[in-house]
Short mmCIF file of C-alpha atoms and ligand atoms in Angstrom, two decimals:
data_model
loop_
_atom_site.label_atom_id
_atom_site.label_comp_id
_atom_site.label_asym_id
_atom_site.label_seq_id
_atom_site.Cartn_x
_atom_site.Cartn_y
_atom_site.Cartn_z
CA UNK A 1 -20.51 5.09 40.60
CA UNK A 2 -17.46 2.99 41.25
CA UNK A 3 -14.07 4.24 40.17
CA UNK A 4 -15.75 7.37 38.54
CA UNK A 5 -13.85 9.82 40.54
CA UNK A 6 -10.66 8.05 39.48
CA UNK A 7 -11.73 8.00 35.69
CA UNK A 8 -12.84 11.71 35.62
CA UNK A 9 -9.66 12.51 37.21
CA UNK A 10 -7.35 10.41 34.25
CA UNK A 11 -9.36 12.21 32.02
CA UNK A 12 -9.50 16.04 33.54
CA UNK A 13 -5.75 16.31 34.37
CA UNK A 14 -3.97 13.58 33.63
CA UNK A 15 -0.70 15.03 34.35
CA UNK A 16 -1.65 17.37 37.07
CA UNK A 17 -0.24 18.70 39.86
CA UNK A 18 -1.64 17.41 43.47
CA UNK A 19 -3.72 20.65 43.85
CA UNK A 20 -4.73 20.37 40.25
CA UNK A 21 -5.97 16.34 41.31
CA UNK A 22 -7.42 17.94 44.83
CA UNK A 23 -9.26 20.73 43.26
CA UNK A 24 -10.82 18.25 40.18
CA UNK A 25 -11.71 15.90 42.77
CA UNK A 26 -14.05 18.35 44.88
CA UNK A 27 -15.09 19.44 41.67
CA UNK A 28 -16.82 16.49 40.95
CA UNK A 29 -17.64 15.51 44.21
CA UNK A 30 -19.72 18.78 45.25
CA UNK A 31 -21.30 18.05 41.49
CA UNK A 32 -22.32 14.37 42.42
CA UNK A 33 -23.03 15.08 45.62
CA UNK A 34 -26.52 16.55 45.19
CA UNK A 35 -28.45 14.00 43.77
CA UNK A 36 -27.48 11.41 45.94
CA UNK A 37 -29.40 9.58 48.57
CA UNK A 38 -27.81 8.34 52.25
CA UNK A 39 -26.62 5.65 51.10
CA UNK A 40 -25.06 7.04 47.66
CA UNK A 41 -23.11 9.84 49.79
CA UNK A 42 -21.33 6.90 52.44
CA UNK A 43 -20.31 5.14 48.91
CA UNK A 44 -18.71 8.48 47.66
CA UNK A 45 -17.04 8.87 51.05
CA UNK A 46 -15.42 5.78 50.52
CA UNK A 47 -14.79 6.58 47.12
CA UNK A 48 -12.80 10.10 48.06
CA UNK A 49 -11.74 9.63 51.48
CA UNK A 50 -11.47 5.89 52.43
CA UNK A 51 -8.22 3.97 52.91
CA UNK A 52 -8.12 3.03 49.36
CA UNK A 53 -9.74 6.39 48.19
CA UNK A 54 -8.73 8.92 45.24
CA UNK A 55 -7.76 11.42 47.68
CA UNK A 56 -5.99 9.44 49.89
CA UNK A 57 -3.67 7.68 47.17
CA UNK A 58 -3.40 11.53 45.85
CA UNK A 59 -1.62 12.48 49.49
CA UNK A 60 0.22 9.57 49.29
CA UNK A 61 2.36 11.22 46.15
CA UNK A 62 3.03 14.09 48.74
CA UNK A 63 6.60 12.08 49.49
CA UNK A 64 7.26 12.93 46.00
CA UNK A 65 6.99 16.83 45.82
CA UNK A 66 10.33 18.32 47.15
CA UNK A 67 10.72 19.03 50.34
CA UNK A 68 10.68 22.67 50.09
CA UNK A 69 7.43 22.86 48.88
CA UNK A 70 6.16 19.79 50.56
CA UNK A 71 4.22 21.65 53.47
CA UNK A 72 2.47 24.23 51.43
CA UNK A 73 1.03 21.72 49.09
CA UNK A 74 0.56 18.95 51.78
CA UNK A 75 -1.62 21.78 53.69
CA UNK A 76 -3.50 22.87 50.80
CA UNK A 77 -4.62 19.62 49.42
CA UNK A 78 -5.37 19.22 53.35
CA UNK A 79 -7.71 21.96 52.80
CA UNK A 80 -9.74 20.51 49.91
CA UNK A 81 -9.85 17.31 51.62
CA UNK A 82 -11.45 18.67 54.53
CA UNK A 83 -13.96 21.05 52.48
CA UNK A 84 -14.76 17.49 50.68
CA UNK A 85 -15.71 16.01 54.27
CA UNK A 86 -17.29 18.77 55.33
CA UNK A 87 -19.95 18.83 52.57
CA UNK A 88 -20.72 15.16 52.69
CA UNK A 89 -21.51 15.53 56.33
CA UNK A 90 -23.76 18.33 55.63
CA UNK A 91 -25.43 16.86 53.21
CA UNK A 92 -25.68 13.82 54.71
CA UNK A 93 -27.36 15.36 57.75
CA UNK A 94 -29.81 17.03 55.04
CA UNK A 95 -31.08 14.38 54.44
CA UNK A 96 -31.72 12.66 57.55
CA UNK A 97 -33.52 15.29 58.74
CA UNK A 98 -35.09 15.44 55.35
CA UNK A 99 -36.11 11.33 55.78
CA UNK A 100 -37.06 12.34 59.75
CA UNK A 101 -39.45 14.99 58.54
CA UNK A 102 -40.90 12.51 56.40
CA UNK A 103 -41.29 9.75 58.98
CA UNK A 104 -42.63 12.45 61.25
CA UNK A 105 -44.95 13.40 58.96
CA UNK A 106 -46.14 9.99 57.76
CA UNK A 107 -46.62 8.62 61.27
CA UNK A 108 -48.23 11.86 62.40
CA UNK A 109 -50.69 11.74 65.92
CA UNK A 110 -53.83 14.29 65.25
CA UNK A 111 -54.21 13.38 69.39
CA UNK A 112 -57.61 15.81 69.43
CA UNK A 113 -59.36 13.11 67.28
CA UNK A 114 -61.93 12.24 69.00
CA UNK A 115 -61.49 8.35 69.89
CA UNK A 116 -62.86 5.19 68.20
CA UNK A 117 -64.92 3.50 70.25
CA UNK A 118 -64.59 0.11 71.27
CA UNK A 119 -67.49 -2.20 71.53
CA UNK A 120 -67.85 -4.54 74.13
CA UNK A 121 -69.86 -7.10 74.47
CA UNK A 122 -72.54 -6.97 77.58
CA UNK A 123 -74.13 -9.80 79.48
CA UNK A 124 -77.42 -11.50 78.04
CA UNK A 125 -80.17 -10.22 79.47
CA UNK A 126 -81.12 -13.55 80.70
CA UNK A 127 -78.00 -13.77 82.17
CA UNK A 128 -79.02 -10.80 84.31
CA UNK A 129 -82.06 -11.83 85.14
CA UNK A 130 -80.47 -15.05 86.67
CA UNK A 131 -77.71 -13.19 88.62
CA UNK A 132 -80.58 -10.94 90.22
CA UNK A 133 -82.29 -13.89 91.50
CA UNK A 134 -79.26 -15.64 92.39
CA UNK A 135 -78.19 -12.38 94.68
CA UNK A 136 -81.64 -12.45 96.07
CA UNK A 137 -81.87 -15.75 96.81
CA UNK A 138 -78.15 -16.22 98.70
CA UNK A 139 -78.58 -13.01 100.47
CA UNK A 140 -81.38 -15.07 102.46
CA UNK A 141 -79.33 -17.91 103.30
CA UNK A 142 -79.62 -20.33 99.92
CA UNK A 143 -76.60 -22.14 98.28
CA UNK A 144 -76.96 -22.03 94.57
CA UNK A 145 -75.69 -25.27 92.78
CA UNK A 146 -76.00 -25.63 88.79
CA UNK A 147 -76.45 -29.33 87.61
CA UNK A 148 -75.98 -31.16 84.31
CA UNK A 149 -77.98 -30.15 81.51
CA UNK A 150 -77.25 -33.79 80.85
CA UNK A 151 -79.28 -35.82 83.61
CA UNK A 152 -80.40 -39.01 84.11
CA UNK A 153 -83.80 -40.79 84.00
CA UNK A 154 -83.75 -41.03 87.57
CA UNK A 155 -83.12 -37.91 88.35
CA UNK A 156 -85.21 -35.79 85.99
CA UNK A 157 -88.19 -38.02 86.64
CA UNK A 158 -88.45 -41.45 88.77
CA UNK A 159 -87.05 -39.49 92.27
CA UNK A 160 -89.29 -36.48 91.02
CA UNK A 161 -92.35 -39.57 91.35
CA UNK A 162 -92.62 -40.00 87.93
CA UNK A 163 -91.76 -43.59 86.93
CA UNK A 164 -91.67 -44.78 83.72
CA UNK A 165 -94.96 -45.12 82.74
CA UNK A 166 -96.39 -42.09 84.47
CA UNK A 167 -98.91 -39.95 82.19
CA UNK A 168 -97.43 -36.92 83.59
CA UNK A 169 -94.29 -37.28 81.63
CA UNK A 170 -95.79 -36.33 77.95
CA UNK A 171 -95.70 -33.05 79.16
CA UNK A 172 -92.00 -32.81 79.43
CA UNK A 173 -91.11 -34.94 76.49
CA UNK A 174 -87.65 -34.06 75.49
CA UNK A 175 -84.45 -35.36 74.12
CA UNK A 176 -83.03 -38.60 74.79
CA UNK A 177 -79.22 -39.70 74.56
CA UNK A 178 -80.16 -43.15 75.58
CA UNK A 179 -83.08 -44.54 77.22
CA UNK A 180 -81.43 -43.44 80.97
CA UNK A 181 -79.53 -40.60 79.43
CA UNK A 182 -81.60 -37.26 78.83
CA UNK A 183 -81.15 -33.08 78.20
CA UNK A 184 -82.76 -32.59 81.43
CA UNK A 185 -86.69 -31.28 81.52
CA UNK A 186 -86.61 -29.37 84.55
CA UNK A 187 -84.16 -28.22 87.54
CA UNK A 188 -86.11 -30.03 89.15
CA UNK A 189 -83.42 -32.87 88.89
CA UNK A 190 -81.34 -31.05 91.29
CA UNK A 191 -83.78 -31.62 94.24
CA UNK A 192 -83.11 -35.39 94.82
CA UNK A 193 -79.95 -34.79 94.56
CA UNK A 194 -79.46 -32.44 96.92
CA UNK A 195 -81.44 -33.58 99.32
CA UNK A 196 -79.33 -37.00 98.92
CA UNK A 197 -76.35 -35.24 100.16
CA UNK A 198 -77.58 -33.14 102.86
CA UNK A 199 -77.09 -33.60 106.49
CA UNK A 200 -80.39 -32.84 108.12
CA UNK A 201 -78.63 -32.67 111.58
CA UNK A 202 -77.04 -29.57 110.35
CA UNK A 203 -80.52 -27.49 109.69
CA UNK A 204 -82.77 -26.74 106.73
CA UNK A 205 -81.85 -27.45 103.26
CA UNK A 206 -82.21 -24.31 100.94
CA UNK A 207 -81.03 -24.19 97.79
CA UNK A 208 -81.56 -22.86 94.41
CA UNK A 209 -80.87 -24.28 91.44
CA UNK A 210 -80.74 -22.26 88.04
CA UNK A 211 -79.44 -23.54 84.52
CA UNK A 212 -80.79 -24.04 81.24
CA UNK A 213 -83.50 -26.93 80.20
CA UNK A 214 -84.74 -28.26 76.95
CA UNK A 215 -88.81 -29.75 76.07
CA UNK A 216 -90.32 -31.04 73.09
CA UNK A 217 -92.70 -27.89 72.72
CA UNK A 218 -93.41 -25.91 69.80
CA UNK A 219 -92.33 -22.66 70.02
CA UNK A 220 -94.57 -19.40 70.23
CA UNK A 221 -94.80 -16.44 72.05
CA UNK A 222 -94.05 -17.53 75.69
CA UNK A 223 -92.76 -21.17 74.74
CA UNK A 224 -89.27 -22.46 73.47
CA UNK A 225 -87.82 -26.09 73.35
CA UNK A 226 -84.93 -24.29 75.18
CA UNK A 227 -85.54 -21.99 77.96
CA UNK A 228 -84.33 -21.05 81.69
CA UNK A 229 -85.51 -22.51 84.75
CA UNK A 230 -84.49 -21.57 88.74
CA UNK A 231 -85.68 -24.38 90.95
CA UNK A 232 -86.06 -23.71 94.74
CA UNK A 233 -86.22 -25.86 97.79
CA UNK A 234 -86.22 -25.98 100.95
CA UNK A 235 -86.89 -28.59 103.70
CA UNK A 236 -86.39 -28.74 107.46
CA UNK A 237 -89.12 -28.66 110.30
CA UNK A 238 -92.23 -26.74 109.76
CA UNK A 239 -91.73 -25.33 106.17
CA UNK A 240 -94.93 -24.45 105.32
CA UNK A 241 -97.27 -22.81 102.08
CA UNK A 242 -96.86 -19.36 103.71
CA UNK A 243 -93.36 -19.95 103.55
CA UNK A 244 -93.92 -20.49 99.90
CA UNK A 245 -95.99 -17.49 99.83
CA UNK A 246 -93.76 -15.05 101.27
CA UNK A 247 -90.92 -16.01 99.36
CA UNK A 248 -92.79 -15.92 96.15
CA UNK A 249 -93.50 -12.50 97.19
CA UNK A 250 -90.28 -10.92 98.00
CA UNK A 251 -88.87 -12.30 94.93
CA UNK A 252 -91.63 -10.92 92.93
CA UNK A 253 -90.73 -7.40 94.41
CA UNK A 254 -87.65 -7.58 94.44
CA UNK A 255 -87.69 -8.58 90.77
CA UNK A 256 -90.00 -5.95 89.70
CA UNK A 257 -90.63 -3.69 92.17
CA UNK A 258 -94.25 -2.79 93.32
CA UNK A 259 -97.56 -3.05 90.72
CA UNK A 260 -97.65 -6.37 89.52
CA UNK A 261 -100.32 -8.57 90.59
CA UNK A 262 -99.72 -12.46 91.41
CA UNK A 263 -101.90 -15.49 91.76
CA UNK A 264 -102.12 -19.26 92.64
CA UNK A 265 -103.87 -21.42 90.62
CA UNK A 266 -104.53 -25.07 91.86
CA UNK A 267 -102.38 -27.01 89.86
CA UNK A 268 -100.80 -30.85 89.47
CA UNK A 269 -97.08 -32.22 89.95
CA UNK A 270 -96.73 -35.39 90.48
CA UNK A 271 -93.61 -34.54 92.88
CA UNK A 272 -95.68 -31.68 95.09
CA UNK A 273 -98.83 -32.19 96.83
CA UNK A 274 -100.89 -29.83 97.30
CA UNK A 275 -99.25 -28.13 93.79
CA UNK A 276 -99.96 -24.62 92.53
CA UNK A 277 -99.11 -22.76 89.34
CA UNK A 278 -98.48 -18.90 89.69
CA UNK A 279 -98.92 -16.24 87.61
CA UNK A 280 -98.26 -12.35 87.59
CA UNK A 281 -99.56 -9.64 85.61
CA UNK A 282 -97.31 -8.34 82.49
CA UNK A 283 -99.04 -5.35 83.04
CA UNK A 284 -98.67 -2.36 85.82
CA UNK A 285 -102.27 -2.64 87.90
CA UNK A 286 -103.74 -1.16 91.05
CA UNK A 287 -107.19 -1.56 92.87
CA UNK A 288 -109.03 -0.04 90.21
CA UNK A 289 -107.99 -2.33 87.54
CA UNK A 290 -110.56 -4.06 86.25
CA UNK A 291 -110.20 -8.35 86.18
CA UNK A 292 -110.56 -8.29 82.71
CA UNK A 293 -107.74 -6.01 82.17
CA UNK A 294 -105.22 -7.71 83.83
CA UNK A 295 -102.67 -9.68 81.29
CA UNK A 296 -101.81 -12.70 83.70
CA UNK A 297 -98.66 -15.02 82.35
CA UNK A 298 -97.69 -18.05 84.02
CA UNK A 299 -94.04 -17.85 85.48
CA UNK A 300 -93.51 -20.78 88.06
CA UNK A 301 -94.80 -24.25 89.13
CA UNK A 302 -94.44 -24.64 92.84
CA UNK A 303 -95.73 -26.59 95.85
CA UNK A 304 -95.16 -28.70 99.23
CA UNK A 305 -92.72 -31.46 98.09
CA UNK A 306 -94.32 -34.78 98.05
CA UNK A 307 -93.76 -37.12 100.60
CA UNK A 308 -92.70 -39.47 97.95
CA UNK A 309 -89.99 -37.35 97.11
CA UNK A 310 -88.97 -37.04 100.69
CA UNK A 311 -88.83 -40.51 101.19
CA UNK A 312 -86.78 -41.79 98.19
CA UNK A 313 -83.80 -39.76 99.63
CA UNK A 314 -84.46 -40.98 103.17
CA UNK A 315 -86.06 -37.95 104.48
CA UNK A 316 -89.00 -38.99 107.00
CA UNK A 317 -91.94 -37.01 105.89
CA UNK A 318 -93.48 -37.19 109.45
CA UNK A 319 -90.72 -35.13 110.86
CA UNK A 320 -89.57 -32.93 107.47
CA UNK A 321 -91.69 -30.75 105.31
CA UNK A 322 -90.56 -28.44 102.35
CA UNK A 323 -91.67 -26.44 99.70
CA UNK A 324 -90.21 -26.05 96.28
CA UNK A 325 -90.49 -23.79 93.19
CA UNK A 326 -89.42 -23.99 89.33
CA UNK A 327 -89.07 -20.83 88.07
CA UNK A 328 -88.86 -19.73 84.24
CA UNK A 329 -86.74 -16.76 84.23
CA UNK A 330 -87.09 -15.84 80.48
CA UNK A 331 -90.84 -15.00 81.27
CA UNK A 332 -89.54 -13.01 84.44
CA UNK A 333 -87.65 -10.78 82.00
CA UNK A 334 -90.28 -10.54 79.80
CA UNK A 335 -92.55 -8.98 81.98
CA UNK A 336 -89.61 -6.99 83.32
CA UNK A 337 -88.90 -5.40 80.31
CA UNK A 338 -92.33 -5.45 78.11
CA UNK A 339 -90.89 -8.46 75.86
CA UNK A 340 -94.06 -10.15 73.80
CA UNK A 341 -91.84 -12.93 72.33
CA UNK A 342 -89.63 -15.26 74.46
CA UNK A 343 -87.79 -15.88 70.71
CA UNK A 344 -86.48 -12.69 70.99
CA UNK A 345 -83.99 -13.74 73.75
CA UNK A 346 -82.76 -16.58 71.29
CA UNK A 347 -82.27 -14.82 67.79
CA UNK A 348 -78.79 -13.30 68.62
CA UNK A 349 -80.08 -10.28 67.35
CA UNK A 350 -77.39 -7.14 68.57
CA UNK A 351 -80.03 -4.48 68.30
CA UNK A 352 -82.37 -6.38 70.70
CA UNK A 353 -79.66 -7.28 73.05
CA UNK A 354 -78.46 -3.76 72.75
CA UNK A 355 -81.02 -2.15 74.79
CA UNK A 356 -80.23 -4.26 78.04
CA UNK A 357 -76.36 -3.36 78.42
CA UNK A 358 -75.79 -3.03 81.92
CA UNK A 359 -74.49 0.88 82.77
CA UNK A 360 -71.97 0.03 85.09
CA UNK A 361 -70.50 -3.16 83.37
C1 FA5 B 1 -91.95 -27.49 86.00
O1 FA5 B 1 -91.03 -27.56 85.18
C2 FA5 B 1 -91.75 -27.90 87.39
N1 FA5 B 1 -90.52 -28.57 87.54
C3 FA5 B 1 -91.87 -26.71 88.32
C4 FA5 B 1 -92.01 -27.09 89.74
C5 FA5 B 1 -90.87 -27.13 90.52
C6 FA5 B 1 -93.24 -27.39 90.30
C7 FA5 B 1 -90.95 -27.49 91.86
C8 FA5 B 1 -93.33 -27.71 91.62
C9 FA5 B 1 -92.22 -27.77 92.41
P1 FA5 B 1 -93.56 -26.25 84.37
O2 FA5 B 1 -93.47 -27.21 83.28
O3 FA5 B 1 -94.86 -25.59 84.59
O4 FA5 B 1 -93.12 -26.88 85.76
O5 FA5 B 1 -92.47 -25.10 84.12
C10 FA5 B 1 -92.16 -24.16 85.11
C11 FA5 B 1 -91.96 -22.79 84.45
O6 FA5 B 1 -91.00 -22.91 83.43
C12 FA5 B 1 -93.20 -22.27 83.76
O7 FA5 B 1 -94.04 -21.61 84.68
C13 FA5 B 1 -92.61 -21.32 82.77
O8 FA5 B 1 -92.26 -20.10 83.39
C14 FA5 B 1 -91.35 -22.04 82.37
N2 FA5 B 1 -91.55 -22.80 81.14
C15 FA5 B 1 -92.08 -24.04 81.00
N3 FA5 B 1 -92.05 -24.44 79.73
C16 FA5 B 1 -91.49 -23.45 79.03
C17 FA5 B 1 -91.13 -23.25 77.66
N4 FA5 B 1 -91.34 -24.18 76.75
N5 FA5 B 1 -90.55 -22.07 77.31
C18 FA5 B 1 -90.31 -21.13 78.25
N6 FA5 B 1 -90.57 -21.26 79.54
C19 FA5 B 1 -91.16 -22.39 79.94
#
């Protein structure tokens, strides 16, 4: 566009008179004018009107008209100037409202949508299961303390009276690091050292211990090479089996209300003595169930610990007793909630997990 006001005006009136050059300047500038964009119109402002502008070198001749016609002309070509500044404005302000409108229109807010939702994530059902326990457990006076799925040797088996050689240990065969290095077998591990630490003087150890532990077993239905466990111990004076009992029994309750049946088997560890195994029923059953009918699944080893144990950490067996549990927590929730296949909790699978989100998370 440069200099095209200048050129159409050479060529229009070449010899005109001011209000001849005036009038052929708005001429062409209401004809550009139009079709141009924002940034077209502030170009042919500077074009007409700036300091260097047609129109402005046009007044400058004003010196030359005589004087006694000077005003008239000065305020008529005045008059066109200001008819040439008022239509750029306008226009100008067209078409910002014109680009607003558009910007409105792109960026426009339907706000009755109805939302997208978010999806959050929810805590594992295990996870759940654990933090039930753990609630249950501290409300009665337990610390909770979590352990090393790396443990030693020692820990995972000699204090737990398993040395080396003992038979007892093919049936928590699991992964070594080294040959005193180990992904721990049981919670267990947490007992000796626990009760390395405590002060006696102070009262009865009770703790619980949850976290996760790893076996060389196949898996199947109710067995994977990594699973849950929640150990529990207590010593101090006079801890006795019906100790055991009733706080087997208010966990079981608590856990899953009233309806399932429990039992003690006899049963061997080499680190409680005498040792039970327990097992409740997966399915709801009164006084007129029949035996036969009643789906038992094992969920916990327990027993009164060994005085072994007790010794190795210093504890005299004459004057302390305890007993102690080991819990597996993935069978808890599969009786909870109907599960038939402890794999389930493992596959990562969203539409399983799905059906355990919490309401209030
Ligand atoms: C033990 O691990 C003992 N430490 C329990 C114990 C603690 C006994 C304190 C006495 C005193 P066991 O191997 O039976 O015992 O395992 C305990 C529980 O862990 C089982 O009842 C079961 O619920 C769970 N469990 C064991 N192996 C598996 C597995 N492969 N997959 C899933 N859960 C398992």
């Amino acid at each position: 566009m440069a200099n095209s006001l200048e050129n159409s005006l050479n060529e229009a009136v070449p010899n005109g008179t001011i209000i001849e050059k005036v009038n052929q300047v708005k001429t062409d500038v209401f004809d550009i004018a139009p079709g141009l964009s924002i940034k077209g119109l502030d170009e042919l402002r500077v074009e007409a009107l700036g300091k260097k502008g047609v129109i402005t070198s046009i007044l400058k001749s004003l010196k030359d008209v005589p004087a006694d016609q000077r005003k008239e002309v000065g305020a008529a070509a005045n008059l066109v100037r200001n008819e040439i500044e008022a239509l750029l404005d306008s226009r100008k302000s067209e078409l910002e409202i014109e680009e607003l409108n558009a910007q409105l229109e792109a960026e426009k807010l339907d706000v009755t949508r109805p939302g997208t939702q978010i999806k959050t994530g929810t805590k594992h059902v295990l996870q759940q299961i654990q933090d039930q326990i753990e609630d249950l457990f501290v409300s009665q006076g337990y610390q909770v303390v979590y352990g090393n799925e790396i443990e030693t040797d020692e820990y995972n088996f000699e204090r737990m009276n398993l040395p080396k050689d003992h038979p007892a240990r093919d049936m928590q065969d699991t992964f070594y690091i080294n040959p005193e290095l180990l992904l721990r077998t049981q919670t267990s591990a947490m007992q000796a050292r626990m009760m390395d630490v405590h002060d006696f003087e102070t009262g009865p150890l009770k703790m619980i211990s949850p976290g996760v532990v790893y076996r060389r077993d196949d898996d199947d239905a109710t067995h994977s090479h990594q699973f849950h466990q929640v150990e529990g111990l207590v010593v101090g004076k006079n801890v006795t089996m019906a100790d055991l009992k009733g706080t087997l029994l208010s966990l079981f309750e608590n856990l899953f209300g009233k309806g399932h049946a429990m039992r003690f088997r006899p049963s061997y560890f080499p680190f409680t003595e005498p040792s039970i195994e327990v097992d409740v029923s997966w399915n709801i059953v009164d006084d007129t169930t029949k035996p036969e009918d009643i789906k038992w699944i094992e969920v916990l080893g327990a027993g009164m610990v060994h005085p072994n144990v007790l010794s190795m950490s210093g504890i005299d067996p004459q004057k302390y007793s305890g007993f102690a549990f080991g819990l597996g927590p993935d069978r808890f929730a599969m009786i909870k909630y109907g599960i038939d296949d402890i794999r389930n909790f493992y596959l990562d699978d969203v539409r399983f997990l799905e059906q355990f989100r919490q309401v209030n998370e």
